[in-house]
PDB file of C-alpha atoms in Angstrom:
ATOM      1  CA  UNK S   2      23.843 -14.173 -51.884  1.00  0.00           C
ATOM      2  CA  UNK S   3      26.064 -13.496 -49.205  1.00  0.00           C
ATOM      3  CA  UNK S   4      26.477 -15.939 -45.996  1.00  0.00           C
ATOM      4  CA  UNK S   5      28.781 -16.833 -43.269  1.00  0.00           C
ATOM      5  CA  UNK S   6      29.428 -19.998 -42.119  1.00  0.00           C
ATOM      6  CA  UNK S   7      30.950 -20.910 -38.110  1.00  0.00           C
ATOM      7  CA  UNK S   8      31.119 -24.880 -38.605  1.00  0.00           C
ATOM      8  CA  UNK S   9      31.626 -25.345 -35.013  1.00  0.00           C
ATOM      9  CA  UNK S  10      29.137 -24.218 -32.497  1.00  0.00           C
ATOM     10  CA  UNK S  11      31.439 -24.486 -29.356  1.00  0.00           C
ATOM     11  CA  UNK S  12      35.415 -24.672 -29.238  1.00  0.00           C
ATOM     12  CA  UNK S  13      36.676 -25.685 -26.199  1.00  0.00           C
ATOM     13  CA  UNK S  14      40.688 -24.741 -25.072  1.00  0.00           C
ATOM     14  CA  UNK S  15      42.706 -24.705 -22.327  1.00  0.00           C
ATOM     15  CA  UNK S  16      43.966 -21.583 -20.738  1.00  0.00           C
ATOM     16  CA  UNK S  17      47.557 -20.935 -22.385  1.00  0.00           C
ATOM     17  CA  UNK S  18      47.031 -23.225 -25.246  1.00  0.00           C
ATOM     18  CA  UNK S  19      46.067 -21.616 -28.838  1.00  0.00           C
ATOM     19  CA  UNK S  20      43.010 -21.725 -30.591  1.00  0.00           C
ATOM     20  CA  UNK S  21      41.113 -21.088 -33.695  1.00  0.00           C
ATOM     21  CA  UNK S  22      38.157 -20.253 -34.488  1.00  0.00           C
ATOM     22  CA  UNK S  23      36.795 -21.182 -37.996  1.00  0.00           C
ATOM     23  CA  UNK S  24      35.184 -19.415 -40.197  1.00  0.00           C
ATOM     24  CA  UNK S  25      34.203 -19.730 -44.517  1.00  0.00           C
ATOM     25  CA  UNK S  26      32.098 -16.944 -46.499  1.00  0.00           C
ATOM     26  CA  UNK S  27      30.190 -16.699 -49.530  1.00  0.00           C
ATOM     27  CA  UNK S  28      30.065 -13.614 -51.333  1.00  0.00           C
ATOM     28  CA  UNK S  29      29.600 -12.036 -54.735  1.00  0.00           C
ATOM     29  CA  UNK S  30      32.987 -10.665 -55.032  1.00  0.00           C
ATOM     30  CA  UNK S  31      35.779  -9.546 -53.032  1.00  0.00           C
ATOM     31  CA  UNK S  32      34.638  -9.608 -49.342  1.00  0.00           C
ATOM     32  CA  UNK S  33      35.562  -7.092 -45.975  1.00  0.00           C
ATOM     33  CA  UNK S  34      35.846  -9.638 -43.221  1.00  0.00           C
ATOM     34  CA  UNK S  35      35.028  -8.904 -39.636  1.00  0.00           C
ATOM     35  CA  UNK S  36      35.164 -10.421 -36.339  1.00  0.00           C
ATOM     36  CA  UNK S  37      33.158  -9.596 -33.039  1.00  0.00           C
ATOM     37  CA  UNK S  38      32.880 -10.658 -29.603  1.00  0.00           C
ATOM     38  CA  UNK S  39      29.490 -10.564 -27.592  1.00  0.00           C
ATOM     39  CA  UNK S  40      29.941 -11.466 -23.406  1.00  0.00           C
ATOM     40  CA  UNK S  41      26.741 -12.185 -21.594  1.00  0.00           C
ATOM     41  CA  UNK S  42      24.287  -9.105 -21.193  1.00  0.00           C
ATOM     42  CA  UNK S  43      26.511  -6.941 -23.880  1.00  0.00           C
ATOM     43  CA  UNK S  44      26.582  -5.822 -27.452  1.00  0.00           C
ATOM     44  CA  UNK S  45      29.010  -7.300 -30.046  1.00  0.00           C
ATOM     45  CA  UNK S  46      32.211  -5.411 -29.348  1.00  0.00           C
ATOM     46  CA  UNK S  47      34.713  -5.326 -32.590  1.00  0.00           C
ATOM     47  CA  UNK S  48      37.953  -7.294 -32.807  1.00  0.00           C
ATOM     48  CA  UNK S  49      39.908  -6.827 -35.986  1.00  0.00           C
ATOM     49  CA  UNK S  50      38.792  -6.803 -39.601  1.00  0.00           C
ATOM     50  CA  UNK S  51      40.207  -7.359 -43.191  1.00  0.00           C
ATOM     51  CA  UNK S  52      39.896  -5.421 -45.776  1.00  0.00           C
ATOM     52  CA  UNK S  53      42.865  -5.386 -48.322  1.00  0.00           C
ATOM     53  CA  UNK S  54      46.669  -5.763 -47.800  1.00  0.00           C
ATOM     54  CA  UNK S  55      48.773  -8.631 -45.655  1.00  0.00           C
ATOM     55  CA  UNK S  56      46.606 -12.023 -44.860  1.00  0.00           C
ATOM     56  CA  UNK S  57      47.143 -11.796 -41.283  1.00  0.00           C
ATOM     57  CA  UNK S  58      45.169  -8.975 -39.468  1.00  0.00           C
ATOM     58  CA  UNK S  59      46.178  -8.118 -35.697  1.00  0.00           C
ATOM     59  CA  UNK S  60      43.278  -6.941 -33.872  1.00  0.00           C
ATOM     60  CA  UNK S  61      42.407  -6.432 -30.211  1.00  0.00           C
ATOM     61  CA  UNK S  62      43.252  -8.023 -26.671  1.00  0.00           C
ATOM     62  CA  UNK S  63      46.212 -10.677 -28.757  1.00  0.00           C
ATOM     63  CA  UNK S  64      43.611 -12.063 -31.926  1.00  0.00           C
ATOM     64  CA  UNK S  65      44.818 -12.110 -34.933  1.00  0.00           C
ATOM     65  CA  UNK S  66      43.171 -13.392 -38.076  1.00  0.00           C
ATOM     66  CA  UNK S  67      44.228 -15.011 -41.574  1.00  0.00           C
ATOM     67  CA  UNK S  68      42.496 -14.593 -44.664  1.00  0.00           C
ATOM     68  CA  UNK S  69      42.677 -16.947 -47.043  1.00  0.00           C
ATOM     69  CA  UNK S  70      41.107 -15.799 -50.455  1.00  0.00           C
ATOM     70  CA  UNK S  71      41.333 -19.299 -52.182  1.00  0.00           C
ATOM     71  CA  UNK S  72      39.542 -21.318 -49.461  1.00  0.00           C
ATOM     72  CA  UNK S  73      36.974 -18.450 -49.077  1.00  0.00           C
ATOM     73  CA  UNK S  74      38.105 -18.793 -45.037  1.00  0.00           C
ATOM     74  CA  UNK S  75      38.906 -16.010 -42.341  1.00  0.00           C
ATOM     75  CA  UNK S  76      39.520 -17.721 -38.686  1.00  0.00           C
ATOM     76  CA  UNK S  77      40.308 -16.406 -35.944  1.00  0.00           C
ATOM     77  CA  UNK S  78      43.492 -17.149 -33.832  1.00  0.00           C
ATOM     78  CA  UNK S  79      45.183 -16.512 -30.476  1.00  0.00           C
ATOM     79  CA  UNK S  80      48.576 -17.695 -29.834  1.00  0.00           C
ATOM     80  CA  UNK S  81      47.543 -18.377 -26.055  1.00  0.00           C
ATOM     81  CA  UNK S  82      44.119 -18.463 -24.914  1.00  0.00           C
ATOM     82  CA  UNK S  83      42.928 -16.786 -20.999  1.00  0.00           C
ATOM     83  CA  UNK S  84      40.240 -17.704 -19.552  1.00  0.00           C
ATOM     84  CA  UNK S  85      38.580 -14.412 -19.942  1.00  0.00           C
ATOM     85  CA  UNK S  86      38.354 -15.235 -24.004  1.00  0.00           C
ATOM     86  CA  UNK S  87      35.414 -17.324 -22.893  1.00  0.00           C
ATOM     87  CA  UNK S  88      32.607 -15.573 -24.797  1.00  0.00           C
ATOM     88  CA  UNK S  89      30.643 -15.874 -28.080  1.00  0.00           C
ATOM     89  CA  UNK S  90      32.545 -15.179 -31.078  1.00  0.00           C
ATOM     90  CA  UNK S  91      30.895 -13.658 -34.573  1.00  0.00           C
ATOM     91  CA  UNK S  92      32.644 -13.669 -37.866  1.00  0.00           C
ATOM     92  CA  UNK S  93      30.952 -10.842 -40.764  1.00  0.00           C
ATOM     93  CA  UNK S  94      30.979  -9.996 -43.859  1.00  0.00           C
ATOM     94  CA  UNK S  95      30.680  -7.261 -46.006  1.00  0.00           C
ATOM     95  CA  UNK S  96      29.802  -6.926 -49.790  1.00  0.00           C
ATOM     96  CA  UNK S  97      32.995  -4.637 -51.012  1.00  0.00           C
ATOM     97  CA  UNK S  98      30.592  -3.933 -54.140  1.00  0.00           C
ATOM     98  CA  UNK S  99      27.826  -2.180 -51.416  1.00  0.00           C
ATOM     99  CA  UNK S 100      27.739   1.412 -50.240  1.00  0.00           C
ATOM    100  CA  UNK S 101      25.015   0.295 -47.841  1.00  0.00           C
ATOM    101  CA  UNK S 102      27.387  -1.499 -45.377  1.00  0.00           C
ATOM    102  CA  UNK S 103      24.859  -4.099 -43.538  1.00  0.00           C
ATOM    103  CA  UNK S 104      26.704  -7.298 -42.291  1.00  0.00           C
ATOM    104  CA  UNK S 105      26.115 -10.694 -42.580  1.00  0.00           C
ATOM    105  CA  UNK S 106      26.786 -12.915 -39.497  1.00  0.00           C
ATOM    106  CA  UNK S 107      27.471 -15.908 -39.156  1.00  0.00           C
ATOM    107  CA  UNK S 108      25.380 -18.235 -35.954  1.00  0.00           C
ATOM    108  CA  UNK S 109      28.803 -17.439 -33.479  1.00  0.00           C
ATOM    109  CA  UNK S 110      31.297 -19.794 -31.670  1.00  0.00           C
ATOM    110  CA  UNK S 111      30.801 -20.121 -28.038  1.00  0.00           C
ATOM    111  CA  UNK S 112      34.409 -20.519 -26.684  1.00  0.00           C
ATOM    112  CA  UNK S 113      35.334 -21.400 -23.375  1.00  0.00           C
ATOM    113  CA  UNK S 114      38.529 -21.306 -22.190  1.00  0.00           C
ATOM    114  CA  UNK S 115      39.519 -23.218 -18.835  1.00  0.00           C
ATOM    115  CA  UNK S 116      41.709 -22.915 -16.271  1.00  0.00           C
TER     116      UNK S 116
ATOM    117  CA  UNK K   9      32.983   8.845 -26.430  1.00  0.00           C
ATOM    118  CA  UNK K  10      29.957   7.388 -24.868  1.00  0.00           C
ATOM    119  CA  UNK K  11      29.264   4.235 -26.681  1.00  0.00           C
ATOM    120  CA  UNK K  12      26.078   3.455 -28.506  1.00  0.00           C
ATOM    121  CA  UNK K  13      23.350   3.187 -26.169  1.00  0.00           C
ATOM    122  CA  UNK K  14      19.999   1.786 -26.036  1.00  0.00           C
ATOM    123  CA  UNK K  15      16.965   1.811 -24.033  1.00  0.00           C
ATOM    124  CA  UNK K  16      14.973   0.578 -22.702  1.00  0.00           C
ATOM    125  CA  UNK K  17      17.548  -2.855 -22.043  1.00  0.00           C
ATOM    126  CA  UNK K  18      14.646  -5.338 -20.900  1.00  0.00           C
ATOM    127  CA  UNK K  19      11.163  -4.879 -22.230  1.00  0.00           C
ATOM    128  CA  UNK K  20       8.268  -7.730 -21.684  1.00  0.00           C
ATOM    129  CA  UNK K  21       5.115  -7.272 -23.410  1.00  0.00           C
ATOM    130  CA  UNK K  22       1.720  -8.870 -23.874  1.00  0.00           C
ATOM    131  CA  UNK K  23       1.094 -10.359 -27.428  1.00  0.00           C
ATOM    132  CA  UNK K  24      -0.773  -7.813 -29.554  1.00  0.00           C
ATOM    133  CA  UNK K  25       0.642  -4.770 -27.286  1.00  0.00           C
ATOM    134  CA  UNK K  26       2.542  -1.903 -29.427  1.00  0.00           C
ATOM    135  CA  UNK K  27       6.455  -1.394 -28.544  1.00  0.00           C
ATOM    136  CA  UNK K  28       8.920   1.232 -28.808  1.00  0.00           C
ATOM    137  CA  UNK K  29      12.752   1.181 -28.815  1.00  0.00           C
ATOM    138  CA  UNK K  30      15.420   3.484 -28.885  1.00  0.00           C
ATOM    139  CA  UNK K  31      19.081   3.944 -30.025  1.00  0.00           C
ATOM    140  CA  UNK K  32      21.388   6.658 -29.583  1.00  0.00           C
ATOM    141  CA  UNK K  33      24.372   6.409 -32.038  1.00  0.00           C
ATOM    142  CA  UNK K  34      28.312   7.188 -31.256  1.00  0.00           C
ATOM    143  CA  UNK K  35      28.159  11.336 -31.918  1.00  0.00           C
ATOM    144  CA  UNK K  36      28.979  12.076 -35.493  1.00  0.00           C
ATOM    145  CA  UNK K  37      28.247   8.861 -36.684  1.00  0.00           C
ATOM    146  CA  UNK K  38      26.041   9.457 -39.379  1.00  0.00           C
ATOM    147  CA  UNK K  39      24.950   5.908 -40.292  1.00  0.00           C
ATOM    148  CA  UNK K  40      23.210   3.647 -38.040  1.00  0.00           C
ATOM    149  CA  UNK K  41      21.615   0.059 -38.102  1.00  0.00           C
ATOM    150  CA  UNK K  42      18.750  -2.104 -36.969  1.00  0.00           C
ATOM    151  CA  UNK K  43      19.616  -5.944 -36.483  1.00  0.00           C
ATOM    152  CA  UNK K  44      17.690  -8.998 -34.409  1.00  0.00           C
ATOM    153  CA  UNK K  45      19.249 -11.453 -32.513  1.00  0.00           C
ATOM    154  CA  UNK K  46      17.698 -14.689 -31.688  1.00  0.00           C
ATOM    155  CA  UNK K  47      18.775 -17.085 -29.727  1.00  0.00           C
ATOM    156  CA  UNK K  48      21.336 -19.611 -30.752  1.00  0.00           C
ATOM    157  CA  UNK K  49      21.688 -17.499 -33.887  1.00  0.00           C
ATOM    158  CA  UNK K  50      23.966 -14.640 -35.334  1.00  0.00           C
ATOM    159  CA  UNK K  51      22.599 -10.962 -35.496  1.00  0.00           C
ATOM    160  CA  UNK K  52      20.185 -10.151 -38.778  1.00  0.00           C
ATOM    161  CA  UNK K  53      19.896  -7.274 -40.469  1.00  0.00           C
ATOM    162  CA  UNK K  54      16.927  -5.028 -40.411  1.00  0.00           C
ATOM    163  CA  UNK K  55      17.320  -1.591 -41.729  1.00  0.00           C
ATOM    164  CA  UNK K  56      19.695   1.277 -42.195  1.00  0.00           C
ATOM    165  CA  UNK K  57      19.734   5.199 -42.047  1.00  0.00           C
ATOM    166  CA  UNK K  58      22.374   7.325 -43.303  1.00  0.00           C
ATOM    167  CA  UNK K  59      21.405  10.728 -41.288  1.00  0.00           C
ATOM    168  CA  UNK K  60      18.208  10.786 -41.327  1.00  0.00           C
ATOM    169  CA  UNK K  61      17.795   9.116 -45.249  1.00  0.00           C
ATOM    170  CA  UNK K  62      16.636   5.293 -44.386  1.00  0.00           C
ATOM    171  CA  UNK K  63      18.418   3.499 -47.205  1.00  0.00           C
ATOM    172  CA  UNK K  64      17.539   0.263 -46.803  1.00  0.00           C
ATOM    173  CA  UNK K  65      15.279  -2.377 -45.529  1.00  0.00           C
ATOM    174  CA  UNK K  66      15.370  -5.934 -44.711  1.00  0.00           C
ATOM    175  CA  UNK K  67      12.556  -8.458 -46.008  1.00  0.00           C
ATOM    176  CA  UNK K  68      12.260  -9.314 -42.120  1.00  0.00           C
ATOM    177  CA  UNK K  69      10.887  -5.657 -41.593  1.00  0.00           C
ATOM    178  CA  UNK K  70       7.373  -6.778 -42.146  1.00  0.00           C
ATOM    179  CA  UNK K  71       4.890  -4.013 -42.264  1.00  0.00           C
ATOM    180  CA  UNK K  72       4.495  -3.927 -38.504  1.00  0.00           C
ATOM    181  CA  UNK K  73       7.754  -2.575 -37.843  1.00  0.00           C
ATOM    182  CA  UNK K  74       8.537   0.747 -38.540  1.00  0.00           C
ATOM    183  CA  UNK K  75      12.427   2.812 -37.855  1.00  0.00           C
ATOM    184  CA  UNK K  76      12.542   6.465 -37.914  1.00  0.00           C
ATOM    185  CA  UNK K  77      15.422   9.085 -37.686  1.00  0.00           C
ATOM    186  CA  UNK K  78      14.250  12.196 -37.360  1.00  0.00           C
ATOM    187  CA  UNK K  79      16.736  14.203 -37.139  1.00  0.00           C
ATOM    188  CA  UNK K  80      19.818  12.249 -38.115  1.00  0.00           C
ATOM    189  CA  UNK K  81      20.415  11.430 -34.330  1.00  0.00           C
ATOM    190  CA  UNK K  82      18.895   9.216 -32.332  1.00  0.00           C
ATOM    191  CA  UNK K  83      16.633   6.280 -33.550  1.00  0.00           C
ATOM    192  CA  UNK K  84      13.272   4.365 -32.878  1.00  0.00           C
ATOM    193  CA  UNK K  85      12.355   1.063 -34.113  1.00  0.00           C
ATOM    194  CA  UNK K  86       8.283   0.329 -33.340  1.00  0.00           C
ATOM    195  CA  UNK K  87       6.816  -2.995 -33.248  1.00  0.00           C
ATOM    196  CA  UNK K  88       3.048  -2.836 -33.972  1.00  0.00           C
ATOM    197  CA  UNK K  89       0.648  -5.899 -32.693  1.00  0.00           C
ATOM    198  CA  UNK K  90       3.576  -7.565 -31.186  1.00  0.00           C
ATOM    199  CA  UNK K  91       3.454 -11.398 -31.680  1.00  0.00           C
ATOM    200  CA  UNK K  92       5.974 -14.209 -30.224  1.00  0.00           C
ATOM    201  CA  UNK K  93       7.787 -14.603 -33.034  1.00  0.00           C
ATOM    202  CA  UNK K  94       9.358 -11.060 -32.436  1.00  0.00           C
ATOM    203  CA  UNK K  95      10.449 -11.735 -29.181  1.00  0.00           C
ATOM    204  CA  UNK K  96      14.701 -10.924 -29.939  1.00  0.00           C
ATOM    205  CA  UNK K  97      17.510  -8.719 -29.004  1.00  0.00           C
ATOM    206  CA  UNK K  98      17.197  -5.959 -30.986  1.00  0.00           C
ATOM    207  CA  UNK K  99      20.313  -4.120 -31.517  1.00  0.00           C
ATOM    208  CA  UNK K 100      21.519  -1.144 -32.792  1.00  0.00           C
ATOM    209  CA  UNK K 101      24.924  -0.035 -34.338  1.00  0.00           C
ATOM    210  CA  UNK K 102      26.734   3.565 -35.551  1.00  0.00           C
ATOM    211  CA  UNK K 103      29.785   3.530 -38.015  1.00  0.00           C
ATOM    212  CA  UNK K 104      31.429   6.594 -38.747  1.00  0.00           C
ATOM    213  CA  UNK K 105      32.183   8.111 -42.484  1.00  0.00           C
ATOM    214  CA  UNK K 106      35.587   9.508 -41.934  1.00  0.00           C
ATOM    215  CA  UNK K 107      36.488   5.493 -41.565  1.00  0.00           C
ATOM    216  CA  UNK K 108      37.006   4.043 -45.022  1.00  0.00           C
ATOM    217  CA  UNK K 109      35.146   0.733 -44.544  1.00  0.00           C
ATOM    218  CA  UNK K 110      34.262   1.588 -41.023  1.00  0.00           C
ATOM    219  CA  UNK K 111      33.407  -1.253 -38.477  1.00  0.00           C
ATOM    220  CA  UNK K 112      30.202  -0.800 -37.093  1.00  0.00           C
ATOM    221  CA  UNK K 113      29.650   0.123 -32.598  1.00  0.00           C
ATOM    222  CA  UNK K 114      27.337  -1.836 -31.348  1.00  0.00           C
ATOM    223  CA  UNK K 115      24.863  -0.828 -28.718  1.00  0.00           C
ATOM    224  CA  UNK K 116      24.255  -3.355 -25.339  1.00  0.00           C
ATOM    225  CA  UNK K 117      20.766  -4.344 -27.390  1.00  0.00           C
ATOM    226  CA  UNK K 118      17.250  -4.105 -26.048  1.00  0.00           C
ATOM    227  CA  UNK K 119      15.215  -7.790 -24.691  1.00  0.00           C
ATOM    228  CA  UNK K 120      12.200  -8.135 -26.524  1.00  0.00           C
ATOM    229  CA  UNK K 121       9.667 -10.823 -24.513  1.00  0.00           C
ATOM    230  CA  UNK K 122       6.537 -11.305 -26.214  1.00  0.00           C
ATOM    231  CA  UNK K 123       4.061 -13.441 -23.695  1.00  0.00           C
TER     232      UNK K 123
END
């Protein structure tokens, strides 16, 4: 069965420090990774995603994330974090073995960033 | 490129009432997606149409719920004898074919209050 886990239901940073954001899979097989953010009264909105090749994805507005096959991890990282990264943050899977292409989601990150 | 959209975005209803959402996916995309989002947890999977072929279903689409595609375009997701327990975003997402292992749009998501 696949899952997702976000260990940590809120991160909280200060605006031009980094942060991470954590996040560990299960799957049956090799995974595609994703990671989306969701702002108040919106739909998820796509960030980056792995799916084969160098460890470290870049992906939209400065996050980047690392893959890490052997500790089943993908987290999510920004070098300095704005205050307008405050939002809910979703990590996904996909089953590379499926044509079907649903996701599995992990429960988010709420992230707040402040000033 | 207009976005996925979604309407209506609010919808309260009395227990037992019939609903009816819709989704219009990115143009061209030819597969599109159900999920529910409750609170305090990550979006869930509910269904998925590739044109107007629906190719899979969730074990949470009891036999109240119902998602057609007509005509490969837009979509409707009906909720029969609404109870509490549905009350969820519902969203909707499009992924294009000509992407290999295409990310999935979401749509802003529909409210679902059952009272």
């Amino acid at each position: 069965a696949q899952s997702v886990a976000q260990p940590e239901d809120q991160v909280n940073v200060a605006e031009g420090n980094p942060l991470t954001v954590k996040c560990t899979y299960s799957v049956s097989g090799n995974p595609y990774l994703f990671w989306y953010v969701q702002y108040p009264n919106r739909g998820l909105q796509f960030l980056l995603k792995y799916i084969t090749g160098d460890n470290l994805v870049k992906g939209s507005y400065g996050f980047e994330a690392e893959f890490n096959k052997s500790q089943t991890s993908f987290h999510l990282k920004k070098p300095s974090a704005l205050v307008s990264d405050s939002a809910l943050y979703f990590c996904a899977v996909r089953d590379r073995g499926s044509t079907l292409g649903r996701l599995y989601f992990g429960r988010g990150t709420q992230l707040t960033v402040w000033p | 490129d207009t976005g996925v959209s979604q309407d209506p975005r609010h919808k309260i209803t009395k227990r037992g009432q019939n609903v009816t959402f819709r989704c219009d996916p990115i143009s061209e995309h030819n597969r599109l997606y159900w999920y529910r989002q409750t609170l305090g947890q990550g979006p869930e999977f509910l269904t998925y149409f590739q044109n107007e072929a629906q190719l899979e279903k969730s074990r949470l689409l009891s036999d109240r719920f119902s998602a057609e595609r007509p005509k490969g375009s837009f979509s409707t997701l009906e909720i029969q004898r609404t109870e509490q327990g549905d009350s969820a975003m519902y969203l909707c997402a499009s992924s294009d074919p000509g992407l290999a292992f295409h990310e999935q749009y979401f749509g802003p998501g529909t409210r679902l209050t059952v009272t």
